[in-house]
Short mmCIF file of C-alpha atoms and ligand atoms in Angstrom, two decimals:
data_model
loop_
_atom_site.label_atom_id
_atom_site.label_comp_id
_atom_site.label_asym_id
_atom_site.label_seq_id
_atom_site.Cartn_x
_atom_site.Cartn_y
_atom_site.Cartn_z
CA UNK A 1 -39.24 16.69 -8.93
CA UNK A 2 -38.73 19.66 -11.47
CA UNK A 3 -35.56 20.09 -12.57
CA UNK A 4 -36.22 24.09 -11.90
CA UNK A 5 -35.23 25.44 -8.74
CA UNK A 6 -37.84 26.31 -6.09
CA UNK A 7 -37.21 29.00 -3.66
CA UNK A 8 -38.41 29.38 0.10
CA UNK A 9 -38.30 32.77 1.48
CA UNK A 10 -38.57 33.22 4.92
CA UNK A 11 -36.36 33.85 8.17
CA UNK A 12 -33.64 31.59 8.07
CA UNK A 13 -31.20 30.23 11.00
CA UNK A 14 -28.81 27.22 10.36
CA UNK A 15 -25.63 25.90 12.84
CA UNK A 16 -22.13 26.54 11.21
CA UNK A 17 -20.24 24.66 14.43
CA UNK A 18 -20.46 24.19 17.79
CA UNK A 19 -20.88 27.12 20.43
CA UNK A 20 -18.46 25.27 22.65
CA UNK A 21 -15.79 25.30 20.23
CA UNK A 22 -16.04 28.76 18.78
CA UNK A 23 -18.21 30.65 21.00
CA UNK A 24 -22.13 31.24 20.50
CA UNK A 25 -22.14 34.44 18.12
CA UNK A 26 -19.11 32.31 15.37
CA UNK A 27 -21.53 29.51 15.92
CA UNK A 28 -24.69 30.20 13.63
CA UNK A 29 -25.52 32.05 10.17
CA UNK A 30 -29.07 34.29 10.54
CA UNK A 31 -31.20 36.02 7.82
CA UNK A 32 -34.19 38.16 9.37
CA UNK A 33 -35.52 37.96 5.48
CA UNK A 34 -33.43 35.18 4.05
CA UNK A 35 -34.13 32.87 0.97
CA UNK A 36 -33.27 29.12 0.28
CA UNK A 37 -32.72 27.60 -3.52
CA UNK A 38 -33.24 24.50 -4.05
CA UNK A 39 -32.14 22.67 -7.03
CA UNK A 40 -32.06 18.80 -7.52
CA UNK A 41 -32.63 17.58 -3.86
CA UNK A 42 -30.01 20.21 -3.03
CA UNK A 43 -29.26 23.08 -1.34
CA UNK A 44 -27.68 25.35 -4.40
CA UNK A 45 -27.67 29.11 -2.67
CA UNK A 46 -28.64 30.63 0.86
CA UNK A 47 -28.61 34.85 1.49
CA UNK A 48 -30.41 37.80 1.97
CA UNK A 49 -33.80 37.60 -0.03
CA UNK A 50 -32.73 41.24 -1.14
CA UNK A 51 -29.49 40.09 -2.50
CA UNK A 52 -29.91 36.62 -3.95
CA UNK A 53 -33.90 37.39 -5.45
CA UNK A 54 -32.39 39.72 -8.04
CA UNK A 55 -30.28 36.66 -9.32
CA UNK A 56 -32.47 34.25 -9.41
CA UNK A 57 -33.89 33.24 -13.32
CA UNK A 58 -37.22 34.97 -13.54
CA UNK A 59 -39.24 31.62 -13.70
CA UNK A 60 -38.04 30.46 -10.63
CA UNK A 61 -41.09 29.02 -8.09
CA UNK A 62 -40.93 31.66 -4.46
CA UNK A 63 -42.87 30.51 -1.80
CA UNK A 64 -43.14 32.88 0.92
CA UNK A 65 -43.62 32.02 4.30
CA UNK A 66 -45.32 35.23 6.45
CA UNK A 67 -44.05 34.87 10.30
CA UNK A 68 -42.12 31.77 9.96
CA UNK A 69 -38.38 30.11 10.29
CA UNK A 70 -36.68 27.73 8.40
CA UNK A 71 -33.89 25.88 10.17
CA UNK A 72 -32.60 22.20 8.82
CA UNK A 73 -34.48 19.41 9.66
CA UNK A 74 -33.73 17.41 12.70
CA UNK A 75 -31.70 14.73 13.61
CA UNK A 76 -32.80 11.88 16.07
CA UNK A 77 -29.66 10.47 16.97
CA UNK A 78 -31.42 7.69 19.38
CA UNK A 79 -35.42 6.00 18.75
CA UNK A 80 -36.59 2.61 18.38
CA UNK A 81 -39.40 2.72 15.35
CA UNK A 82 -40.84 -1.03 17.24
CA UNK A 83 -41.80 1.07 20.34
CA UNK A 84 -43.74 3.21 18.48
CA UNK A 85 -46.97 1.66 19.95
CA UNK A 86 -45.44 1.67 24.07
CA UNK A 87 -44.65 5.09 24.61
CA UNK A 88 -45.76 6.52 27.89
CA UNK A 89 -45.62 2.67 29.76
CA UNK A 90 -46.30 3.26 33.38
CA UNK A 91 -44.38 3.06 36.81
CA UNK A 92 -40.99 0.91 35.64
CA UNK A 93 -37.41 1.65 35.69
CA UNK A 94 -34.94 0.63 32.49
CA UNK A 95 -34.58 -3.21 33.63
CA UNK A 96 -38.20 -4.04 34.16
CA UNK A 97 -39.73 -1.97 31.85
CA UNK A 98 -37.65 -3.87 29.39
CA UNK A 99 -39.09 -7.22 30.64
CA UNK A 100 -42.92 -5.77 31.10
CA UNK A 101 -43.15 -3.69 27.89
CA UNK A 102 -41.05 -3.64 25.46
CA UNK A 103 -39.97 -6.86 24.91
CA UNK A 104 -44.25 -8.10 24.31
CA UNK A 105 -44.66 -4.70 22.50
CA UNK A 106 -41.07 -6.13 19.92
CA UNK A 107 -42.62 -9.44 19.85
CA UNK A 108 -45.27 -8.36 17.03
CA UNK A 109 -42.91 -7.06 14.70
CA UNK A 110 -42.18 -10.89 13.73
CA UNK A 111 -45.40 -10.42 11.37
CA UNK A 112 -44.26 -8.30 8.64
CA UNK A 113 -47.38 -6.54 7.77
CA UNK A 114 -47.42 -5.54 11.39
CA UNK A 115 -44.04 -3.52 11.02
CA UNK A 116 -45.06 -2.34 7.24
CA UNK A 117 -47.79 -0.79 9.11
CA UNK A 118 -45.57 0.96 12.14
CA UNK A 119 -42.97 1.93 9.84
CA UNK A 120 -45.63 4.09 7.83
CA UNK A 121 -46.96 5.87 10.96
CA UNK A 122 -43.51 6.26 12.53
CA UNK A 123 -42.12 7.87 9.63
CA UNK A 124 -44.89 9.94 9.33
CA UNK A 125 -44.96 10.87 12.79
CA UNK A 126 -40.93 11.80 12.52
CA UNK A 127 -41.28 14.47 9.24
CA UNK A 128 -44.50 15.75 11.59
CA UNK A 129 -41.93 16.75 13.80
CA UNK A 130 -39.55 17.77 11.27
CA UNK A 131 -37.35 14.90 11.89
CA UNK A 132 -35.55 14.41 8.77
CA UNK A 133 -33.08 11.68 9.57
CA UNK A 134 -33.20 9.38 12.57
CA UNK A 135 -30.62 6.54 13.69
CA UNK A 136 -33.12 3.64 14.12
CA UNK A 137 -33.46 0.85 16.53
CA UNK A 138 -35.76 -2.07 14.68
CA UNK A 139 -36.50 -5.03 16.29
CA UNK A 140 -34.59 -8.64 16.30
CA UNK A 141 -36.21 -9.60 13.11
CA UNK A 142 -34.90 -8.76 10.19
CA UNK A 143 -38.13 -7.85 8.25
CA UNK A 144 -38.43 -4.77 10.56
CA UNK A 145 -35.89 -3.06 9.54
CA UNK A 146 -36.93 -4.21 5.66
CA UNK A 147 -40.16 -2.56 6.48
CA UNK A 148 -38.81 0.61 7.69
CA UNK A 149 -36.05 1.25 4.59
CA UNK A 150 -38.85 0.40 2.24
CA UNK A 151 -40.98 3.45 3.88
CA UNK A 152 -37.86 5.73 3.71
CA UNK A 153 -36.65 4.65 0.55
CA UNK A 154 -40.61 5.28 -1.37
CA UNK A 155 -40.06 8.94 0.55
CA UNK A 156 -36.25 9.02 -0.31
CA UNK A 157 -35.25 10.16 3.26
CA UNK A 158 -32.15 9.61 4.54
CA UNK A 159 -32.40 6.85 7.11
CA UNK A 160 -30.21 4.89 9.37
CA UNK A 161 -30.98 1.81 10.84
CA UNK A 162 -30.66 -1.73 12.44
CA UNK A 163 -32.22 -5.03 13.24
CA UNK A 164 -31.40 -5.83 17.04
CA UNK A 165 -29.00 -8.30 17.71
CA UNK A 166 -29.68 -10.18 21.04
CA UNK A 167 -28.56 -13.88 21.77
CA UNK A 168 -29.26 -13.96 25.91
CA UNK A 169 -31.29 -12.38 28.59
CA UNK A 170 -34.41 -11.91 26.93
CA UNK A 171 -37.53 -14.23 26.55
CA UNK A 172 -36.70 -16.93 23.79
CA UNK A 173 -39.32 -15.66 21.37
CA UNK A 174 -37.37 -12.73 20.60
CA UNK A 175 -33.76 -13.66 20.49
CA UNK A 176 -31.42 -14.79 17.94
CA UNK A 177 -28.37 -16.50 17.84
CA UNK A 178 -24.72 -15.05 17.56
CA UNK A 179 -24.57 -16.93 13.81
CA UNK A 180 -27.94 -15.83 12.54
CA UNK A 181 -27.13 -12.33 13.88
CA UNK A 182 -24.32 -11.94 11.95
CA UNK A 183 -25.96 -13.67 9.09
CA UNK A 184 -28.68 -11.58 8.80
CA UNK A 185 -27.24 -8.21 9.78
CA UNK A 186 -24.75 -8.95 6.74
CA UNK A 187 -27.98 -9.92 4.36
CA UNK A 188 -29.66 -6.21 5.49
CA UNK A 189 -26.42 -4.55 4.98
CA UNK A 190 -25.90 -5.67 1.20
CA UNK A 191 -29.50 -4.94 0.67
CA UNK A 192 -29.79 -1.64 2.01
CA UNK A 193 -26.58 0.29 2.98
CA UNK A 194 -25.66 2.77 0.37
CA UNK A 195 -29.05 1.89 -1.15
CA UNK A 196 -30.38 6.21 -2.19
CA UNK A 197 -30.11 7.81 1.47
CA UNK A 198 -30.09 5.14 3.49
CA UNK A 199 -27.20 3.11 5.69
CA UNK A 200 -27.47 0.61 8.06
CA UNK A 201 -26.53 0.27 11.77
CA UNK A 202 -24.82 -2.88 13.51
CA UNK A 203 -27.60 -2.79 16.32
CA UNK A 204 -26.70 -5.25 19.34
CA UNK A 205 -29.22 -4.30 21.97
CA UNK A 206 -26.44 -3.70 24.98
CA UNK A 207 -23.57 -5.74 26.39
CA UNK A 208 -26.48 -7.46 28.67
CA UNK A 209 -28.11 -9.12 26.05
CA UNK A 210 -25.38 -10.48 24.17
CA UNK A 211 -22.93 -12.79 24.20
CA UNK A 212 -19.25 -12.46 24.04
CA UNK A 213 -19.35 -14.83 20.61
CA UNK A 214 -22.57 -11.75 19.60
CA UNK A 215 -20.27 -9.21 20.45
CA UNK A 216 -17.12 -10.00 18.47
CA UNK A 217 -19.29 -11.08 15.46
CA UNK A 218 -20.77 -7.52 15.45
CA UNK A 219 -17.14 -6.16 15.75
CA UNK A 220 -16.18 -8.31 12.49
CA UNK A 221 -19.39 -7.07 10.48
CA UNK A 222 -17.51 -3.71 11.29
CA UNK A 223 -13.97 -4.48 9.64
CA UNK A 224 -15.96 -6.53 6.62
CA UNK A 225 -18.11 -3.11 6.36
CA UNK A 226 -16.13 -0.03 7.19
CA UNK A 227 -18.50 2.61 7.00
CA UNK A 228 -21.36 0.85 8.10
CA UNK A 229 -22.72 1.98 11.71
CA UNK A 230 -22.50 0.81 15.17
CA UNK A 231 -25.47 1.78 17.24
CA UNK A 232 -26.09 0.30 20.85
CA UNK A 233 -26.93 1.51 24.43
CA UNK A 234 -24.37 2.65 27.19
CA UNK A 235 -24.43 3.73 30.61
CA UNK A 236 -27.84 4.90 30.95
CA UNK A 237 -29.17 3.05 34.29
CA UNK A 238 -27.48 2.19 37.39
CA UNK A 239 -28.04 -1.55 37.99
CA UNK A 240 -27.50 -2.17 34.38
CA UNK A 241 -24.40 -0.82 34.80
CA UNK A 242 -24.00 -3.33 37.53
CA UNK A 243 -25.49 -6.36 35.65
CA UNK A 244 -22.41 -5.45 32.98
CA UNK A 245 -19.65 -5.26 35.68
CA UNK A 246 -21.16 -8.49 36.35
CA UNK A 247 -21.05 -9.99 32.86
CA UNK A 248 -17.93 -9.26 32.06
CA UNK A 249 -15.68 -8.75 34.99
CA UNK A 250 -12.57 -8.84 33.06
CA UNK A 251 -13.29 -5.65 31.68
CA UNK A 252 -12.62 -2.77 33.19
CA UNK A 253 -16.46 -1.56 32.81
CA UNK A 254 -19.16 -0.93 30.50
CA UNK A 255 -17.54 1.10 27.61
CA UNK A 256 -14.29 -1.42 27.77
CA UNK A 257 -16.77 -4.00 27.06
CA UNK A 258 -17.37 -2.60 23.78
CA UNK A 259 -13.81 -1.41 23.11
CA UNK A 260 -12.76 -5.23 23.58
CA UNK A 261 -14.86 -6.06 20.60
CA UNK A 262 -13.57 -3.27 18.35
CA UNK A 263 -16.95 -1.39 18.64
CA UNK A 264 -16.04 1.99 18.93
CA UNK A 265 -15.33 4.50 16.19
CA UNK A 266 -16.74 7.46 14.18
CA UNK A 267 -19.64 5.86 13.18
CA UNK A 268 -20.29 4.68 16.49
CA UNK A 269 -23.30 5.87 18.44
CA UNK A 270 -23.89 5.20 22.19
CA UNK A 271 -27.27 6.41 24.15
CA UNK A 272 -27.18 7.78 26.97
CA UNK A 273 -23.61 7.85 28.76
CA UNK A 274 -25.65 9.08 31.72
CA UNK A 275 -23.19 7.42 34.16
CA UNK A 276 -19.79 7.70 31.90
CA UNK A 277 -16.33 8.36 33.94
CA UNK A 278 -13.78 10.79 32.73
CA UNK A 279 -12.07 7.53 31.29
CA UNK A 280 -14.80 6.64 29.51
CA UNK A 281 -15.19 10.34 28.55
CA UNK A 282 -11.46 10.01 27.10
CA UNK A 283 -11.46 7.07 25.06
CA UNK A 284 -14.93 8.01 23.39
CA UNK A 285 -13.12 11.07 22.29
CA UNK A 286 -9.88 9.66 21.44
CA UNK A 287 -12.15 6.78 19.08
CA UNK A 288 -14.73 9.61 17.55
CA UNK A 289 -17.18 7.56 19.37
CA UNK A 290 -20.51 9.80 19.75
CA UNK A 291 -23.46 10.05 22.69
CA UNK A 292 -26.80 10.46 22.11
CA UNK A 293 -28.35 12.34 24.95
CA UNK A 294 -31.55 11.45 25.68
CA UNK A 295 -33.03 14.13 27.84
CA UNK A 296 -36.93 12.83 28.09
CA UNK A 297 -36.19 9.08 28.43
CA UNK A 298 -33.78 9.50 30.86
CA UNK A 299 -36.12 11.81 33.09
CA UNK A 300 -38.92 9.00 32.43
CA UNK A 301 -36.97 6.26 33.07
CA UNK A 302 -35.35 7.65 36.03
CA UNK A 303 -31.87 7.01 34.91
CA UNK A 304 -30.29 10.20 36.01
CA UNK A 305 -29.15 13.32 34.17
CA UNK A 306 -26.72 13.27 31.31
CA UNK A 307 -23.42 15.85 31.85
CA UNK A 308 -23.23 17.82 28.72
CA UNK A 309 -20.23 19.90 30.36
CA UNK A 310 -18.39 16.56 31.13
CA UNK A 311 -18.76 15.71 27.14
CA UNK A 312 -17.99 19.25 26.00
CA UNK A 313 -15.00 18.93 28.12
CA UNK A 314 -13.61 15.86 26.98
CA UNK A 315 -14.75 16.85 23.17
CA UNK A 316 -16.97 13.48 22.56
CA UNK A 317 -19.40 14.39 19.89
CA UNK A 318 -23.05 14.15 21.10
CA UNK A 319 -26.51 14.15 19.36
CA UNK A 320 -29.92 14.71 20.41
CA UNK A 321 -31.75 11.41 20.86
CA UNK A 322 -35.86 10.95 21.55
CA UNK A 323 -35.18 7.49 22.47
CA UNK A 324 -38.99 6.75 21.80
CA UNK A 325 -40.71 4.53 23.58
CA UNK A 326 -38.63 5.10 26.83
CA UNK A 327 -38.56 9.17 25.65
CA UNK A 328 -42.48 10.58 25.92
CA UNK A 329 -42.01 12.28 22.52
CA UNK A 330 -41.25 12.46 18.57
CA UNK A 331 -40.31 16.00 18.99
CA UNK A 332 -36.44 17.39 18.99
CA UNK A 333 -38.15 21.01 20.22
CA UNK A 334 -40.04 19.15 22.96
CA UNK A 335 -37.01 16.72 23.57
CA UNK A 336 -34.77 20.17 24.02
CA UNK A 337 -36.89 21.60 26.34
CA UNK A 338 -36.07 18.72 28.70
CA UNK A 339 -32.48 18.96 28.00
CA UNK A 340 -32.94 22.19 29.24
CA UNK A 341 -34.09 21.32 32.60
CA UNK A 342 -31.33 18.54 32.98
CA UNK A 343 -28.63 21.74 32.76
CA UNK A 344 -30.94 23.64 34.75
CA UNK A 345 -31.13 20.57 37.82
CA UNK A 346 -26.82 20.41 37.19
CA UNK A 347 -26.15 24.04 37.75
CA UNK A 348 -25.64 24.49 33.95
CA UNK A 349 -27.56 26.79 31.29
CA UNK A 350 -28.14 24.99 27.78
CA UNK A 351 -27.58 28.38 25.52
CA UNK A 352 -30.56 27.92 22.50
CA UNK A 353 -27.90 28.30 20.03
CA UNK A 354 -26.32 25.29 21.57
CA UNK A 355 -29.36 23.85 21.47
CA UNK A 356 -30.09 24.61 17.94
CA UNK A 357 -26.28 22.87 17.00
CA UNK A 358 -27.46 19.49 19.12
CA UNK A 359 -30.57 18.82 16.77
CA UNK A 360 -28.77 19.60 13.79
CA UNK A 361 -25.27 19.78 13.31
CA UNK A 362 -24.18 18.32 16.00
CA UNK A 363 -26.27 15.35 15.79
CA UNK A 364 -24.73 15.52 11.38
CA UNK A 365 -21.86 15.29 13.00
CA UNK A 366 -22.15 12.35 15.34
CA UNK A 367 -23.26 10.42 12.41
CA UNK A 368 -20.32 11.81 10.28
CA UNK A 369 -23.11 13.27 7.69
CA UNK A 370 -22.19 16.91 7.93
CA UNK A 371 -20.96 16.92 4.60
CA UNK A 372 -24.59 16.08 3.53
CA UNK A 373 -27.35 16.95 6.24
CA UNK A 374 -27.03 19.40 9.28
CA UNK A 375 -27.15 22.82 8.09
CA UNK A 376 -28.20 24.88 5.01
CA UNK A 377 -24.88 25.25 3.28
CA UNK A 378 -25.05 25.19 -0.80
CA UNK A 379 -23.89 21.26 -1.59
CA UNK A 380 -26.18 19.83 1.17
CA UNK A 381 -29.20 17.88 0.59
CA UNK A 382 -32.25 20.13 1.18
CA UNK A 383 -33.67 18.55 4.23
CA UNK A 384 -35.28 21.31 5.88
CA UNK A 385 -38.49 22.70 8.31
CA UNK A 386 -40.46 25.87 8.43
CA UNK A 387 -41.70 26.78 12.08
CA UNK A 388 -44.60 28.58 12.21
CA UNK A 389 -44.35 31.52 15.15
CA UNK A 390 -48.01 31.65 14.95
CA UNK A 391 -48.79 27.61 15.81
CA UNK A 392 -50.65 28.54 18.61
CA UNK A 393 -52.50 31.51 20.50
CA UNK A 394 -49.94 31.26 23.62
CA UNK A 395 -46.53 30.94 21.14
CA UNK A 396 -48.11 33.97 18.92
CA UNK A 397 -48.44 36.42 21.73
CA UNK A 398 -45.34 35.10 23.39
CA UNK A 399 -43.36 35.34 20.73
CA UNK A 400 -44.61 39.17 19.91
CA UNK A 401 -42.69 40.06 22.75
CA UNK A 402 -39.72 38.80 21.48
CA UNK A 403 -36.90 41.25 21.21
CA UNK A 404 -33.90 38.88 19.29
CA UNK A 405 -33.76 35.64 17.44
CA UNK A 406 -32.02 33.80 20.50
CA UNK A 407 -34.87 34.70 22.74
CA UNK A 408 -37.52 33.39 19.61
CA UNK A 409 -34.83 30.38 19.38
CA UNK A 410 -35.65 29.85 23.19
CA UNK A 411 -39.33 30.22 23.34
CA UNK A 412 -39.52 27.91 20.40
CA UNK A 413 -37.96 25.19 22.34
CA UNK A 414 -39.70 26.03 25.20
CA UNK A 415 -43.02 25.99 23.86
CA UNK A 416 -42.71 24.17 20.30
CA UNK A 417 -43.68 21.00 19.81
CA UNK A 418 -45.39 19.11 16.12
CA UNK A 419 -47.78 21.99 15.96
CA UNK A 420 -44.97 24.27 15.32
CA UNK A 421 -44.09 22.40 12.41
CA UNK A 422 -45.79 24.16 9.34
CA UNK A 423 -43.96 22.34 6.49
CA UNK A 424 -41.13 19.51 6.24
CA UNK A 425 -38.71 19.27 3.12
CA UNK A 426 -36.87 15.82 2.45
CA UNK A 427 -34.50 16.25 -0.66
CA UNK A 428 -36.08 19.51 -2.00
CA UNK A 429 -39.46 17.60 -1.63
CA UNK A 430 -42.47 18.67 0.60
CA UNK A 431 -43.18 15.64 2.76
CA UNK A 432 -45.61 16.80 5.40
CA UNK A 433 -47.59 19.49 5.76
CA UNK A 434 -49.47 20.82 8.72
N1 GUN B 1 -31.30 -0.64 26.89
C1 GUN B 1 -31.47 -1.79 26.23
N2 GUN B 1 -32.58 -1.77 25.48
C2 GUN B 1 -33.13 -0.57 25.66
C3 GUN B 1 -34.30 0.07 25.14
O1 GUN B 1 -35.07 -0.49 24.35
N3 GUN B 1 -34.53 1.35 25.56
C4 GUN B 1 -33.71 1.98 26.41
N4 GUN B 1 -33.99 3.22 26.79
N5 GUN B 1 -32.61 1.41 26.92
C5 GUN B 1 -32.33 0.15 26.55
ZN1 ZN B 2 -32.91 3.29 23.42
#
């Protein structure tokens, strides 16, 4: 990249907090005819194209986007790159469609020119959605995950992610053992954490599938690594939530199981929480624990609808999670459009500006990045998307009757999905274009 600085002129919207917290009008910056510089992978200035052109150095690159929005990219806070290849597997609930699908579909990503392969169309189909980071599920085998960091790392994107750790309850073929977990998490994490933009996640599967001895091993890889992740499942089905009573009936339930082990903090990122308990609710709060809601896997799966009120409530952070191959698609706008519905089916309304903060910010801040990705403040990385309001016939003449920027906020979740997508920025750098 030139060390000049490039600037994207267009209508501009970014989050500056949450709408629960400060109310919806404190809660987002808008420029009807707004420009972005961008200078050394970073974010240097943000305004009025009237005001900031004129002080701009006269060589300086504009690109000017006609009938479009830029907005930072997206953050998947919940997707499993090995399940790429499963999405939209028929008639099952979480349990069995574990056994039936996804555990034959993980079983290929032994071979490592199998996962080199996935990793290259998953991360290809993310920055076609303008997903720009993504917490990552790999698969048990280490060379996953070594496959997907090498793909974000040649694209410098900033990644996190995990090789599963599961010791019990699956089929043999694709479980480890508490030792070679912990050996082999530890190998990833002094190859790749801190490696450019990428970090790595402490990944056990869910308390089902490991042991007590997995468990407290993951916990230690957490005190020998402090800011290293922790990214697992929680809550999401009902008999699962049974089968962990079951497990481990000393605890007191599901989330306690992971609190024994020293699993929760601020870098610690639960799906789901479809079936949490004020409790629950409390001590995720209390630990800066975050949820990923999960709005199309959940309605897929049939595990139930997640209560975004409950969380605001209690103040646990949450993010916006695809949770491909049990979600039905790569795309946040598509993926909020659901979340929609799960308010709507609750009694609740899902304001677009909140909506807006759950893809971005919010989901920055439930992976303690704000300081880097999230929004469009001078400092950050430039990881950004233009939407294009003409990406099809139906959004074009919809949008015409638009009379504000939360209604066109609205439609474009409503109606948006990878078409919308005209351009996606990683670091200052163009990385897909429609
Ligand atoms: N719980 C344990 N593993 C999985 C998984 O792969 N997907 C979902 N949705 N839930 C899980
Ligand atoms: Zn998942």
């Amino acid at each position: 990249m030139s060390a000049k600085p490039n600037a994207y002129r267009a209508a501009i919207l970014h989050s500056l907090d949450d709408p629960a917290e400060v109310g919806v009008e404190a809660s987002y910056q808008y420029f009807e005819d707004g420009l972005l510089v961008v200078e050394d992978g970073k974010i240097s200035a943000i305004g009025h194209a009237s005001e900031l052109l004129p002080t701009l150095p006269t060589d300086v690159n504009v690109v000017h986007y006609q009938d479009a929005l830029i907005t930072p990219g997206f953050i998947d806070t919940h997707i499993h790159f090995p399940q790429t290849g499963m999405i939209g597997s028929y008639g099952e609930q979480l349990l069995d469609w574990l056994n039936t699908y996804t555990f034959p579909c993980e079983r290929q990503f032994a071979d490592k020119a199998h996962a080199e392969q996935v990793a290259k169309r998953f991360i290809k189909e993310l920055l076609r959605n303008g997903t720009t980071t993504a917490l990552v599920f790999g698969s048990v085998h280490p060379e996953s995950v070594d496959a997907l960091f090498e793909e974000a790392q040649r694209l410098d994107l900033r990644m996190i992610a995990g090789k599963v750790m599961m010791d019990r309850n699956a089929p043999d073929y694709l479980t480890d053992t508490a030792e070679s977990s912990y050996l082999q998490s530890k190998a990833l994490i002094e190859r790749w954490h801190g490696k450019g933009r990428l970090h790595y996640a402490v990944t056990p599967r869910f308390a089902p599938t490991s042991t007590p001895e997995q468990l407290a091993l993951a916990g230690q890889l957490l005190g020998e690594y402090p800011d290293v992740y922790l990214h697992t499942h929680l809550s999401e089905n009902l008999k699962e939530i049974e089968w962990v009573k079951a497990l481990f009936p000393e605890r007191k339930g599901y989330l306690d199981v992971y609190d024994h082990f020293q699993l929760l903090g601020q870098r610690s990122v639960f799906a789901h929480g479809v079936h949490l308990c004020d409790d629950e609710c409390k001590r995720l709060a209390e630990t800066g624990s975050a949820v990923a809601f999960c709005p199309t896997s959940n309605l897929f799966l049939g595990s139930g609808l997640f209560n975004l009120p409950q969380a605001e409530q209690h103040k646990v952070k949450v993010g916006l999670g695809t949770d491909v191959g049990a979600g039905t698609s790569f795309s946040l706008l598509n993926t909020l459009n659901e979340a929609y519905k799960v308010m709507q089916l609750q009694g609740a309304r899902l304001n677009p500006f909140k909506s807006l903060y759950l893809a971005t910010l919010g989901g920055a801040r439930a992976l303690c990045l704000e300081e880097r990705i999230g929004s469009l403040s001078p400092g950050l990385d430039a990881d950004f998307v233009v939407l294009d309001y003409n990406a099809t016939p139906l959004l074009s003449y919809r949008l015409q009757q638009s009379k504000s920027i939360e209604e066109t906020l609205f439609v474009l979740m409503t109606l948006g999905d990878d078409r919308t997508v005209r351009e996606t920025f990683a670091a200052g750098r163009s990385v897909h274009q429609r």
